[in-house]
Short mmCIF file of C-alpha atoms in Angstrom, two decimals:
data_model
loop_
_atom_site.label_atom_id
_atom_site.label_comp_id
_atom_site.label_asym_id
_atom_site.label_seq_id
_atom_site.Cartn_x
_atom_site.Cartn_y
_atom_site.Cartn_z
CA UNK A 1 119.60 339.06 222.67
CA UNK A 2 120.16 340.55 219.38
CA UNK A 3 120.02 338.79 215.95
CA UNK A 4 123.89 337.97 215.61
CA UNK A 5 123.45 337.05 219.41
CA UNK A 6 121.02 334.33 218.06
CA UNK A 7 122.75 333.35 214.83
CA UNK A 8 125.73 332.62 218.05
CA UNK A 9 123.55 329.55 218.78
CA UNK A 10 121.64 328.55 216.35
CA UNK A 11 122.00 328.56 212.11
CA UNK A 12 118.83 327.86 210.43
CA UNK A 13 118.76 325.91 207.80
CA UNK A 14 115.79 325.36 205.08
CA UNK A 15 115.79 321.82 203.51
CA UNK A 16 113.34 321.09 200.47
CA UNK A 17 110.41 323.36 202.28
CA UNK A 18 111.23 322.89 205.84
CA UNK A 19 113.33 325.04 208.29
CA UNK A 20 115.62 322.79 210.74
CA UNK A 21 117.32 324.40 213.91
CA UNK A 22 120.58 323.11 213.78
CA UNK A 23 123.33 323.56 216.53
CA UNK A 24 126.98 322.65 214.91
CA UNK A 25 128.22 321.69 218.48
CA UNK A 26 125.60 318.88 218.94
CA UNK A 27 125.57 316.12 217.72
CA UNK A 28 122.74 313.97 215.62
CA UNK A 29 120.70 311.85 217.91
CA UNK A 30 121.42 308.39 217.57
CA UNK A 31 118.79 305.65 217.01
CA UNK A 32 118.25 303.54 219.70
CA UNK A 33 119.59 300.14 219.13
CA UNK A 34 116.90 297.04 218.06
CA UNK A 35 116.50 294.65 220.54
CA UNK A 36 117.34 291.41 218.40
CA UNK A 37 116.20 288.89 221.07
CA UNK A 38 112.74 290.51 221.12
CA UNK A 39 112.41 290.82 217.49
CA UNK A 40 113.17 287.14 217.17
CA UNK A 41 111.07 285.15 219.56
CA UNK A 42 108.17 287.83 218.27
CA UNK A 43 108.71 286.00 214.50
CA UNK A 44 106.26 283.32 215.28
CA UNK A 45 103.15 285.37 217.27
CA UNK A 46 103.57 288.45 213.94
CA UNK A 47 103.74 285.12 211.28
CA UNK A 48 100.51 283.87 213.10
CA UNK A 49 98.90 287.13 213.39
CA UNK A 50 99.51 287.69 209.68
CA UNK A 51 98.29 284.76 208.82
CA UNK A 52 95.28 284.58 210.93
CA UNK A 53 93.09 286.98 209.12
CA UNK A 54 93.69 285.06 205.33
CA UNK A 55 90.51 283.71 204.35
CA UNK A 56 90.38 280.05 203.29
CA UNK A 57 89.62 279.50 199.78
CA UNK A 58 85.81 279.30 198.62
CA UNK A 59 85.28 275.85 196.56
CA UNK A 60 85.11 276.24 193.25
CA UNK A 61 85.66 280.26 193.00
CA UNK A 62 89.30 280.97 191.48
CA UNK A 63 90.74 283.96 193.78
CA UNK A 64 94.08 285.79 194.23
CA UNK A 65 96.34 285.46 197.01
CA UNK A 66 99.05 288.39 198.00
CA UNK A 67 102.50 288.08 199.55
CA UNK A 68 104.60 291.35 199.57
CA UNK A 69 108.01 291.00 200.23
CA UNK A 70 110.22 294.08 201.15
CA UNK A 71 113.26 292.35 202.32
CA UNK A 72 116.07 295.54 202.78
CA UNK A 73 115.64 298.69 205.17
CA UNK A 74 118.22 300.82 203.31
CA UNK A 75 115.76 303.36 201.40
CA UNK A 76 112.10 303.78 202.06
CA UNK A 77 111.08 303.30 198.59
CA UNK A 78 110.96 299.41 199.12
CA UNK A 79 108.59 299.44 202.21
CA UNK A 80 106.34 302.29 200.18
CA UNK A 81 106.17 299.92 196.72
CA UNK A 82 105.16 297.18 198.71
CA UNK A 83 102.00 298.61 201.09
CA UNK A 84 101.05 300.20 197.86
CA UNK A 85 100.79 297.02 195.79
CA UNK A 86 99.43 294.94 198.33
CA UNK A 87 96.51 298.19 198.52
CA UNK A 88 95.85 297.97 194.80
CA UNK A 89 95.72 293.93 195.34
CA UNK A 90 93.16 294.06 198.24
CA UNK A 91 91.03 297.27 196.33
CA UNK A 92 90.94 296.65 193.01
CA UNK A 93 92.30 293.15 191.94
CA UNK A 94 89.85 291.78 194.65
CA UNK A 95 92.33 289.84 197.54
CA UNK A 96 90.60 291.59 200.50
CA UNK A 97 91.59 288.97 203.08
CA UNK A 98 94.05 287.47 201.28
CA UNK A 99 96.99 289.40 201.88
CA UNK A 100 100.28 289.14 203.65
CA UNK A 101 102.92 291.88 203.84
CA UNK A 102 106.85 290.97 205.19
CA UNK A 103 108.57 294.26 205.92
CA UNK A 104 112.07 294.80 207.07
CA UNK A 105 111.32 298.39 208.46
CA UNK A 106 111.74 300.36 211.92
CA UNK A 107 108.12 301.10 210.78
CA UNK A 108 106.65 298.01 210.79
CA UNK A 109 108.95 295.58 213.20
CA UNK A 110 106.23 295.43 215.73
CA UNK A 111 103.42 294.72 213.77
CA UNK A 112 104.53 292.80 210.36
CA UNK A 113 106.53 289.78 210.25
CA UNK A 114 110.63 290.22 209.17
CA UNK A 115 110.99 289.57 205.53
CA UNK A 116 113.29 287.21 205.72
CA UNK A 117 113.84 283.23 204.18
CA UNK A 118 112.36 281.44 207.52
CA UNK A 119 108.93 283.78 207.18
CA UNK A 120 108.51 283.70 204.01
CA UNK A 121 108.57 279.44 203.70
CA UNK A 122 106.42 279.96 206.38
CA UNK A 123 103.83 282.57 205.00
CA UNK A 124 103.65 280.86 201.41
CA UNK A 125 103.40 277.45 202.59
CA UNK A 126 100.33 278.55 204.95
CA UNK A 127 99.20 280.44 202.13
CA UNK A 128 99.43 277.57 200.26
CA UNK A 129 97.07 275.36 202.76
CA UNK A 130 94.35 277.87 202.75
CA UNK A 131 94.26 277.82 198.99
CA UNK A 132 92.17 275.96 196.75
CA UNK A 133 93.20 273.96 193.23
CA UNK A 134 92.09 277.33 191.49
CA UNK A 135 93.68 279.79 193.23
CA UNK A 136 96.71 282.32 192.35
CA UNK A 137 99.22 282.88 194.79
CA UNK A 138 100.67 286.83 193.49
CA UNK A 139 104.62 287.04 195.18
CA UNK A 140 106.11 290.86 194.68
CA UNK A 141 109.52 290.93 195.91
CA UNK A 142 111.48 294.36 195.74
CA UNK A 143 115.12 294.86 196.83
CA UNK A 144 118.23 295.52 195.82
CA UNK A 145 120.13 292.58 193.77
CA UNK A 146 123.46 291.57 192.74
CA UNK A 147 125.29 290.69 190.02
CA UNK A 148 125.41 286.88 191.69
CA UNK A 149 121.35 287.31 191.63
CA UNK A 150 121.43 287.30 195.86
CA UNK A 151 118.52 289.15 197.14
CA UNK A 152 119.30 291.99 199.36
CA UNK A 153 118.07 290.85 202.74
CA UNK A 154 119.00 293.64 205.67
CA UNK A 155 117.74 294.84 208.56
CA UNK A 156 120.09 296.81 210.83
CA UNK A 157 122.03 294.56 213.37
CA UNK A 158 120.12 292.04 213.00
CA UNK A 159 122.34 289.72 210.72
CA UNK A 160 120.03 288.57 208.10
CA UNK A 161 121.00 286.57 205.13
CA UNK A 162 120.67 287.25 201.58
CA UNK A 163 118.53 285.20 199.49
CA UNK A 164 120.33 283.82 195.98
CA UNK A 165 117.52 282.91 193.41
CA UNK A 166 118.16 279.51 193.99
CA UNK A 167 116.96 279.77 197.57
CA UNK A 168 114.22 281.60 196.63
CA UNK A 169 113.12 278.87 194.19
CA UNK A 170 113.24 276.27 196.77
CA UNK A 171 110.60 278.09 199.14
CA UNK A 172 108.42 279.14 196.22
CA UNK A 173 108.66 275.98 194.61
CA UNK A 174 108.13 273.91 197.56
CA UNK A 175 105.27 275.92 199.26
CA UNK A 176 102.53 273.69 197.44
CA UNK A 177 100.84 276.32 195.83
CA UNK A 178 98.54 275.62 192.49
CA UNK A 179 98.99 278.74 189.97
CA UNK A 180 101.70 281.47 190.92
CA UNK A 181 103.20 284.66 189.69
CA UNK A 182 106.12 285.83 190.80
CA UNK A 183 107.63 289.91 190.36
CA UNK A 184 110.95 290.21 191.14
CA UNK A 185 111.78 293.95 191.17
CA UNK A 186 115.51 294.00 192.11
CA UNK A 187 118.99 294.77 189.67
CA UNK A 188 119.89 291.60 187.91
CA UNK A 189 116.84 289.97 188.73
CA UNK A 190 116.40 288.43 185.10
CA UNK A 191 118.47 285.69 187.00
CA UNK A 192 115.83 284.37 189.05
CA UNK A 193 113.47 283.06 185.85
CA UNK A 194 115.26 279.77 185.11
CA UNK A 195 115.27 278.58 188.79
CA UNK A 196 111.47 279.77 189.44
CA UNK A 197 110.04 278.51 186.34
CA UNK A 198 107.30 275.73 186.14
CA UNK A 199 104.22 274.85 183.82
CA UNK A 200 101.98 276.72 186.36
CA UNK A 201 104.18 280.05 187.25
CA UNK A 202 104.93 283.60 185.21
CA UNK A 203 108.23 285.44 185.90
CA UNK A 204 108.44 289.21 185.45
CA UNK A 205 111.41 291.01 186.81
CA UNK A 206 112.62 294.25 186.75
CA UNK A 207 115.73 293.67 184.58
CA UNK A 208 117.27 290.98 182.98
CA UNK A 209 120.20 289.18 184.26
CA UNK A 210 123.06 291.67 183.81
CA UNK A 211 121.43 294.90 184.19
CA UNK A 212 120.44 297.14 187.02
CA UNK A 213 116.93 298.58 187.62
CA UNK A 214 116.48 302.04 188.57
CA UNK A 215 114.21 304.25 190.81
CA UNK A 216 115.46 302.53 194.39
CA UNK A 217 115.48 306.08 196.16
CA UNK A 218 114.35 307.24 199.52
CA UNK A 219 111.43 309.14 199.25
CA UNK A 220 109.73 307.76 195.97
CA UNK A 221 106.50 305.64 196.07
CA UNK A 222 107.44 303.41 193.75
CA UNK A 223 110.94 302.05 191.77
CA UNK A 224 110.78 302.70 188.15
CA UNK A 225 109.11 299.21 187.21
CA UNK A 226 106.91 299.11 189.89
CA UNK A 227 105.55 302.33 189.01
CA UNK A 228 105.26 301.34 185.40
CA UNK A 229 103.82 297.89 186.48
CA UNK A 230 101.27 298.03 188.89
CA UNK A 231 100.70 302.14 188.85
CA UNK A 232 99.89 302.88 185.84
CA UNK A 233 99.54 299.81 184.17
CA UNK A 234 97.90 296.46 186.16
CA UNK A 235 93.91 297.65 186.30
CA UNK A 236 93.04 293.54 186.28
CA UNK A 237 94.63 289.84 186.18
CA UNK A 238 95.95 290.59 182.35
CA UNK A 239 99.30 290.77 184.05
CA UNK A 240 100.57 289.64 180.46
CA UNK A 241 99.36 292.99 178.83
CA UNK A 242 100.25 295.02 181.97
CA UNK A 243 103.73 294.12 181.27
CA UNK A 244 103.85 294.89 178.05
CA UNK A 245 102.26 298.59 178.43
CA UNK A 246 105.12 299.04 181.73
CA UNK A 247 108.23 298.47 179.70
CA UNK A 248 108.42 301.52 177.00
CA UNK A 249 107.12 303.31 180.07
CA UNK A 250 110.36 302.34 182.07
CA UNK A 251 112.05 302.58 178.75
CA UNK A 252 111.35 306.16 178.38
CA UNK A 253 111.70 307.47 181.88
CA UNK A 254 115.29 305.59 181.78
CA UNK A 255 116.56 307.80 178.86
CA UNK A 256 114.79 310.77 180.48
CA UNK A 257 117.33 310.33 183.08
CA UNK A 258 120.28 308.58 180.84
CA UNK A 259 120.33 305.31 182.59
CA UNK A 260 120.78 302.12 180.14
CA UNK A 261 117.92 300.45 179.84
CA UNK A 262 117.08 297.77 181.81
CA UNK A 263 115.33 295.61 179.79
CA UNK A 264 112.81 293.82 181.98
CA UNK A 265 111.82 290.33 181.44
CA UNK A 266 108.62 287.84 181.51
CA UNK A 267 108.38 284.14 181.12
CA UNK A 268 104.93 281.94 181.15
CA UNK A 269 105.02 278.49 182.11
CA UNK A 270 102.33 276.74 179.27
CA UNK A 271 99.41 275.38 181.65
CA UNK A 272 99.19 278.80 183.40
CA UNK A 273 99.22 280.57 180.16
CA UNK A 274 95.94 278.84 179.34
CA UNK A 275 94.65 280.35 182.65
CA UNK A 276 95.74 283.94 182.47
CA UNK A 277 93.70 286.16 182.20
CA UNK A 278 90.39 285.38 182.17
CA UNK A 279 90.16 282.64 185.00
CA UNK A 280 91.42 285.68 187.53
CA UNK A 281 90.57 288.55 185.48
CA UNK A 282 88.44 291.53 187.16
CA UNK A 283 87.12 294.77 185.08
CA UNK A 284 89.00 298.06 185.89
CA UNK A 285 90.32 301.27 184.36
CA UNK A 286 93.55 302.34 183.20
CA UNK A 287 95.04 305.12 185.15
CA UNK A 288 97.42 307.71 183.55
CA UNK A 289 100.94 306.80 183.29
CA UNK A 290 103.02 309.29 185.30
CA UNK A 291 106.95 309.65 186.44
#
């Protein structure tokens, strides 16, 4: 068969770097449908599996607990922040074994726990048990938000229901845990300060409460924050000063792209300021900041 015999079947097609055969009389294969019964009854086995390998607290030694929360399947980029902050917890801010990761992902539905409201009570609460009176429990949450500050929580067919800050509140708040910080990296997400603070908690979020945050694309590592944040900016427990180096860093790669700025937000409740940094603070080295 000659070459416009071939070209008769087949068009090929380069994509950023890769060829792709495509026939335009077939059609795209279809992803086979979740089993939602499964996934369900397989909540409590994945919770206890997660939580099986946290180490209890050591008396007397103040440590760092992780809970990454990745709550929406619709681009990659959450799922990707999320493994990569809970890496830099467990490598360099020193919570090997103290780690828990909730996923809504095709990815990770077999192995990691849903990240939804039910699992993560569940997680922080049981996090909360195995921690001692010094300990900091470290929540990253990133999603999409809305205007109403409601959590994007999606996963496919399996009907999942958005999280408004107030509900998230409640299952922080009422997970017993001693010192917490809590990133919200989500649009709108300087709504979820009032409800979350307490003496013993910092709020950072992405954006304040009636802007958007940017960098939510398939295919990146990171959003824009949590690039800023925890890529090129968290090297210890100074999460304080981390914050402060991120934002002219988001600031600037915003107008690169002329997006109005989001203008992420911190708050420190007073008894945990006296705490941070130095009762949780490990040496380290800043990294390069980078788009």
């Amino acid at each position: 068969m000659g070459l416009a015999g071939r070209l008769g079947w087949y068009a090929a097609i380069v994509v950023a770097g890769f060829a792709v055969n495509a026939d335009p009389d077939e059609e795209p294969p279809k992803k086979k449908r979740l089993d939602v019964e499964s996934i369900y009854y397989a909540q409590a086995s994945l919770v206890e599996d997660a939580l099986e390998g946290v180490r209890p607290s050591r008396e007397g030694v103040p440590e760092i607990y992780f809970v990454g929360f990745a709550p929406d399947d619709a681009e990659d980029v959450f799922e990707s922040e999320v493994k990569h902050v809970e890496a830099l917890f467990r490598t360099t801010l020193g919570a090997e074994g103290r780690t828990v990761l909730l996923i809504n992902s095709r990815g990770t539905v077999d192995e990691l726990p849903l990240a939804n409201g039910p699992n993560l009570a569940e997680v922080l609460e049981r996090m909360g048990e195995k921690m001692g009176p010094e300990d900091l429990l470290f929540l990253h949450i990133t999603t999409h938000g809305s205007r109403k500050h409601r959590l994007s929580v999606s996963f496919e067919n399996l009907g999942l229901k958005d999280l408004a800050a107030k509900n998230v509140a409640e299952i922080v708040n009422g997970a017993g845990l001693p010192w917490r910080v809590v990133v919200v990296s989500a649009c709108f997400s300087g709504g979820f300060i009032r409800p979350l603070k307490s003496p013993r908690t910092m709020v950072i979020t992405a954006a304040n409460s009636r802007r958007t945050s940017f960098g939510c694309e398939n295919g990146r590592e990171y959003t824009y924050f949590g690039a800023a944040f925890y890529r090129d900016s968290l090297i210890d427990a100074d999460f304080r000063a981390a914050f402060d180096q991120a934002v002219p860093l988001v600031r600037a790669w915003e107008k690169e792209q002329g997006h109005k700025h989001s203008k992420p937000q911190i708050w420190v409740g007073r008894e945990i300021a006296r705490k941070l940094p130095h009762t949780w603070k490990l040496p380290g080295s800043a990294p390069k900041a980078r788009l």
